[in-house]
Amino acid sequence: MKKILYTLALAITLWSCKTGSSSAAKSNVVDVNINLVDVKDDKVLVTVTPPQIKTDEIVYSIPKTVPGTYSTDNYGKNSEDFKAFDAKGNALTVKRIDDNSWSISNAKALKKITYLVNDTFDTEKGTGFGNDDIFSPAGTNINAGVNFLVNTHGFVGYFQDKLEIPYKVTITHPETLWGATSMTDQDPSKTSDVFTTPRYAVLVENPIMYSKPDYTEFNVNGMDILIAVYSPTGKFTAESITPEMKTMMTAQKNFLGKVNANKKYTVLLYLSTLAKDDAHGFGALEHPTATTVVLPESMPKEKLVESMKDVVSHEFFHIVTPLTIHSKEIQYFDYNAPKMSEHLWMYEGVTEYFANLFQINQGLINEGEFYSRIADKIEQSKSLDDTMSFTKMSANVLEQPYKDQYLNVYQKGALIGMCIDIIIREKSNGERGILDLMHKLSSEYGVDKPFNDNELFAKITQLTYPEVGEFLNKYVAGTTPIPYDFYLAKVGVTKAVEKKAAPVFIKGQTPYISVDKKTKEIAVRSDVGTNEFFKNLNLKGGDIILSVNNKSYSLDNIYDLITESENWKENDPITIKIKRGGKEETIKGTVKLPYEESETFKATDASKEKLKNAWLKG
């Protein structure tokens, strides 16, 4: 999973992952009907016909947690009016055990259960990372006749001890809406889709988005790619972003080589209006054959495509881990009493490292940009607990204080992957790196063969070098901060300083503007100093910004102002209409961007150039 905190700050990135289990299918089937036609009070009716029940009591559960989100979300809280019936339509006694589970009495007579599902988008507080919202790409949307984001774990549950039997899911929907998914619809009807999966875990890994058809299809090295877009105003289309997606996914396939054998991959892009009842958790959630992405529709195309590259590339690389290489905790995931794995450094960290490394490897970014990203990750990781054991944090990530350190999987986790890569390159004279290790691990284990958590370090050491094992024990299981300079020096890279344009409306986490929630007016803050942009235009504390370049702004579209400011160039002409002391006036001038010095890295040791090139281009 990859999260993006999209606030007055630029974009601070986060993320996560997913997998299932396997066993012989039984003859019984869980038969589910989801009615997207007769939506009442923004609720969807779900009807479940159970397999044969041989016990007097049975428990039906909707997930508390799904693999890949690393959070407790209690999807069952969004279900209500749960009822159970026998063959004659008589109601059976039902007791709600907790937020996510119901106990049904006289279960041998059970023939049908029904319940109503509310969507999660409506309940989001919209305050970004750090609250108890369900992460939007893992959530659900019900917008009758317009859009349904069906993350199946939000609609469909499972019977106790019956996770391994097949599912048949029938979804009735308006004829105007089309369901984008990697699953195959077995019903030719235009108003009904039928999907079958061998077990519950496979169903959970297959999201579906219903909306007016807007999709493209293309093939990359034998893999069929589907890009589906829901853009409420029509600002973006699947066709408008496909060229960039095709370039990126081709580069990823080339980078991965033999690891991935998927035949189909689907990218579902939901664009939010940022309205109160719409999605506010931006980023993506990966699945074996799909990625669900949620971003604000107000983003300029350049920023949208850039974000898509970052989040989709991260999710796609989850094909390697944990979707192929994973522990028993993931293989046999308990949706309502989950036990977490120790190895988020690999599932999320190595995945994030690959999402950056492949871009320099395939020529999508230059060395300077790659080093800048590494420097940013080091800086962000230092704002978190750099002495916390990564394995201990991973195993306890659903609890405090470890939960608050989850963000570090995308920062320090990626840097762990980088250091291991450098060690392997150095010891093999540039011949091998961490991708080679992942190839070997995927051959050793694989989709249906998990590893034991406490045995992974020994296996990695066996497949690489003692120095890798020492690193893992000291810096990943241990509490010693990683000396990044030491490892980067091995490839001839040392610290440097660069000067680059900073955000116009914020410095660090401190915004230069504020919003009056009653009047919705945007004002220049009086309690903080201003930067070159404000000084050049003589903007003062208390000035209310009414419009910029003839476009009006308020709380309702403040994100438009932030995103558009990111595209401003030095000396661009600009016209700002303000209200000062109750009087309106217009200021005309040019853009002067604030610049900040930041730490980065650069190659300085020519004697290590061959090893550096093997690291970045090998």
mmCIF file of C-alpha atoms in Angstrom, residues 236-370:
data_model
loop_
_atom_site.group_PDB
_atom_site.id
_atom_site.type_symbol
_atom_site.label_atom_id
_atom_site.label_comp_id
_atom_site.label_asym_id
_atom_site.label_seq_id
_atom_site.Cartn_x
_atom_site.Cartn_y
_atom_site.Cartn_z
ATOM 1 C CA PHE A 236 -9.131 13.165 -16.778
ATOM 2 C CA THR A 237 -9.647 10.077 -18.905
ATOM 3 C CA ALA A 238 -7.913 6.728 -19.022
ATOM 4 C CA GLU A 239 -6.574 7.639 -22.438
ATOM 5 C CA SER A 240 -5.032 10.870 -21.120
ATOM 6 C CA ILE A 241 -2.764 9.037 -18.644
ATOM 7 C CA THR A 242 -2.122 5.798 -20.542
ATOM 8 C CA PRO A 243 1.062 6.854 -22.419
ATOM 9 C CA GLU A 244 2.890 7.612 -19.152
ATOM 10 C CA MET A 245 1.556 4.445 -17.504
ATOM 11 C CA LYS A 246 2.630 2.310 -20.443
ATOM 12 C CA THR A 247 6.150 3.773 -20.410
ATOM 13 C CA MET A 248 6.462 3.186 -16.673
ATOM 14 C CA MET A 249 5.052 -0.342 -16.612
ATOM 15 C CA THR A 250 7.199 -1.383 -19.555
ATOM 16 C CA ALA A 251 10.252 -0.173 -17.651
ATOM 17 C CA GLN A 252 9.112 -2.087 -14.548
ATOM 18 C CA LYS A 253 8.650 -5.326 -16.470
ATOM 19 C CA ASN A 254 12.102 -4.895 -18.014
ATOM 20 C CA PHE A 255 13.628 -4.255 -14.585
ATOM 21 C CA LEU A 256 11.943 -7.218 -12.897
ATOM 22 C CA GLY A 257 12.795 -9.763 -15.551
ATOM 23 C CA LYS A 258 11.706 -13.299 -14.698
ATOM 24 C CA VAL A 259 10.137 -12.598 -11.294
ATOM 25 C CA ASN A 260 6.692 -11.717 -12.565
ATOM 26 C CA ALA A 261 4.457 -14.026 -14.582
ATOM 27 C CA ASN A 262 1.079 -12.261 -14.225
ATOM 28 C CA LYS A 263 -1.107 -12.424 -17.315
ATOM 29 C CA LYS A 264 -3.337 -9.474 -16.385
ATOM 30 C CA TYR A 265 -2.977 -6.373 -14.230
ATOM 31 C CA THR A 266 -5.637 -3.743 -13.540
ATOM 32 C CA VAL A 267 -5.168 -0.167 -12.310
ATOM 33 C CA LEU A 268 -8.332 1.383 -10.834
ATOM 34 C CA LEU A 269 -8.053 5.164 -10.469
ATOM 35 C CA TYR A 270 -10.716 6.941 -8.408
ATOM 36 C CA LEU A 271 -10.501 10.749 -8.430
ATOM 37 C CA SER A 272 -12.040 12.527 -5.461
ATOM 38 C CA THR A 273 -13.897 15.846 -5.517
ATOM 39 C CA LEU A 274 -12.648 16.487 -1.945
ATOM 40 C CA ALA A 275 -16.255 17.068 -0.896
ATOM 41 C CA LYS A 276 -17.166 16.271 2.704
ATOM 42 C CA ASP A 277 -18.610 12.865 1.779
ATOM 43 C CA ASP A 278 -15.845 11.937 -0.647
ATOM 44 C CA ALA A 279 -12.448 10.269 -0.253
ATOM 45 C CA HIS A 280 -9.616 12.094 1.528
ATOM 46 C CA GLY A 281 -7.050 9.315 1.981
ATOM 47 C CA PHE A 282 -4.765 9.456 -1.038
ATOM 48 C CA GLY A 283 -2.440 6.790 -2.326
ATOM 49 C CA ALA A 284 -2.859 3.191 -3.399
ATOM 50 C CA LEU A 285 -3.372 -0.381 -2.243
ATOM 51 C CA GLU A 286 -1.820 -3.325 -4.067
ATOM 52 C CA HIS A 287 -3.182 -6.747 -4.929
ATOM 53 C CA PRO A 288 -1.616 -9.627 -6.885
ATOM 54 C CA THR A 289 -3.232 -8.524 -10.147
ATOM 55 C CA ALA A 290 -4.508 -5.021 -9.380
ATOM 56 C CA THR A 291 -3.865 -1.650 -7.770
ATOM 57 C CA THR A 292 -6.549 0.646 -6.392
ATOM 58 C CA VAL A 293 -5.539 4.329 -6.498
ATOM 59 C CA VAL A 294 -7.329 7.332 -4.970
ATOM 60 C CA LEU A 295 -6.149 10.877 -5.725
ATOM 61 C CA PRO A 296 -7.772 14.349 -5.785
ATOM 62 C CA GLU A 297 -9.247 15.336 -9.156
ATOM 63 C CA SER A 298 -8.023 18.905 -8.588
ATOM 64 C CA MET A 299 -4.399 17.904 -9.240
ATOM 65 C CA PRO A 300 -2.811 19.277 -12.422
ATOM 66 C CA LYS A 301 -2.129 16.539 -14.950
ATOM 67 C CA GLU A 302 1.631 16.773 -14.440
ATOM 68 C CA LYS A 303 1.250 16.137 -10.689
ATOM 69 C CA LEU A 304 -1.375 13.450 -11.200
ATOM 70 C CA VAL A 305 0.870 11.491 -13.546
ATOM 71 C CA GLU A 306 3.834 11.955 -11.194
ATOM 72 C CA SER A 307 1.794 10.619 -8.267
ATOM 73 C CA MET A 308 0.504 7.743 -10.388
ATOM 74 C CA LYS A 309 4.075 6.811 -11.270
ATOM 75 C CA ASP A 310 5.099 6.791 -7.616
ATOM 76 C CA VAL A 311 2.149 4.885 -6.172
ATOM 77 C CA VAL A 312 1.492 2.451 -9.031
ATOM 78 C CA SER A 313 5.170 1.560 -9.388
ATOM 79 C CA HIS A 314 5.321 0.824 -5.661
ATOM 80 C CA GLU A 315 2.188 -1.336 -5.752
ATOM 81 C CA PHE A 316 3.316 -3.173 -8.893
ATOM 82 C CA PHE A 317 6.593 -4.163 -7.234
ATOM 83 C CA HIS A 318 4.606 -5.832 -4.462
ATOM 84 C CA ILE A 319 4.340 -8.668 -6.996
ATOM 85 C CA VAL A 320 7.796 -9.616 -5.696
ATOM 86 C CA THR A 321 7.093 -9.258 -1.986
ATOM 87 C CA PRO A 322 4.861 -10.003 -0.179
ATOM 88 C CA LEU A 323 2.736 -11.366 -3.019
ATOM 89 C CA THR A 324 5.387 -13.929 -4.017
ATOM 90 C CA ILE A 325 7.805 -13.942 -1.060
ATOM 91 C CA HIS A 326 6.075 -13.866 2.327
ATOM 92 C CA SER A 327 5.829 -15.465 5.765
ATOM 93 C CA LYS A 328 3.193 -17.768 7.212
ATOM 94 C CA GLU A 329 1.592 -14.795 8.986
ATOM 95 C CA ILE A 330 0.617 -13.456 5.572
ATOM 96 C CA GLN A 331 -0.092 -16.784 3.873
ATOM 97 C CA TYR A 332 -2.550 -17.810 6.602
ATOM 98 C CA PHE A 333 -3.846 -14.346 7.427
ATOM 99 C CA ASP A 334 -6.429 -14.095 10.197
ATOM 100 C CA TYR A 335 -8.792 -11.277 9.186
ATOM 101 C CA ASN A 336 -10.165 -10.744 12.698
ATOM 102 C CA ALA A 337 -7.227 -11.674 14.960
ATOM 103 C CA PRO A 338 -4.217 -10.913 12.778
ATOM 104 C CA LYS A 339 -0.667 -11.815 13.711
ATOM 105 C CA MET A 340 1.747 -9.533 11.923
ATOM 106 C CA SER A 341 5.054 -10.501 10.326
ATOM 107 C CA GLU A 342 8.453 -9.121 11.425
ATOM 108 C CA HIS A 343 9.516 -8.287 7.906
ATOM 109 C CA LEU A 344 7.923 -4.993 6.832
ATOM 110 C CA TRP A 345 11.464 -3.880 5.987
ATOM 111 C CA MET A 346 11.197 -6.286 3.032
ATOM 112 C CA TYR A 347 7.492 -6.154 2.149
ATOM 113 C CA GLU A 348 7.281 -2.362 2.109
ATOM 114 C CA GLY A 349 10.900 -1.183 2.338
ATOM 115 C CA VAL A 350 12.449 -3.234 -0.466
ATOM 116 C CA THR A 351 9.324 -2.600 -2.553
ATOM 117 C CA GLU A 352 9.734 1.158 -2.097
ATOM 118 C CA TYR A 353 13.438 0.901 -2.867
ATOM 119 C CA PHE A 354 12.670 -0.908 -6.142
ATOM 120 C CA ALA A 355 10.061 1.752 -7.001
ATOM 121 C CA ASN A 356 12.895 4.314 -6.971
ATOM 122 C CA LEU A 357 15.803 2.190 -8.201
ATOM 123 C CA PHE A 358 14.022 1.030 -11.359
ATOM 124 C CA GLN A 359 13.532 4.642 -12.425
ATOM 125 C CA ILE A 360 17.276 5.383 -12.458
ATOM 126 C CA ASN A 361 17.980 1.878 -13.796
ATOM 127 C CA GLN A 362 15.627 2.367 -16.745
ATOM 128 C CA GLY A 363 16.530 6.004 -17.447
ATOM 129 C CA LEU A 364 13.283 7.576 -16.197
ATOM 130 C CA ILE A 365 15.174 9.844 -13.761
ATOM 131 C CA ASN A 366 18.802 10.976 -13.527
ATOM 132 C CA GLU A 367 21.366 10.370 -10.792
ATOM 133 C CA GLY A 368 20.747 13.742 -9.173
ATOM 134 C CA GLU A 369 17.038 13.026 -8.743
ATOM 135 C CA PHE A 370 17.750 9.557 -7.352
#
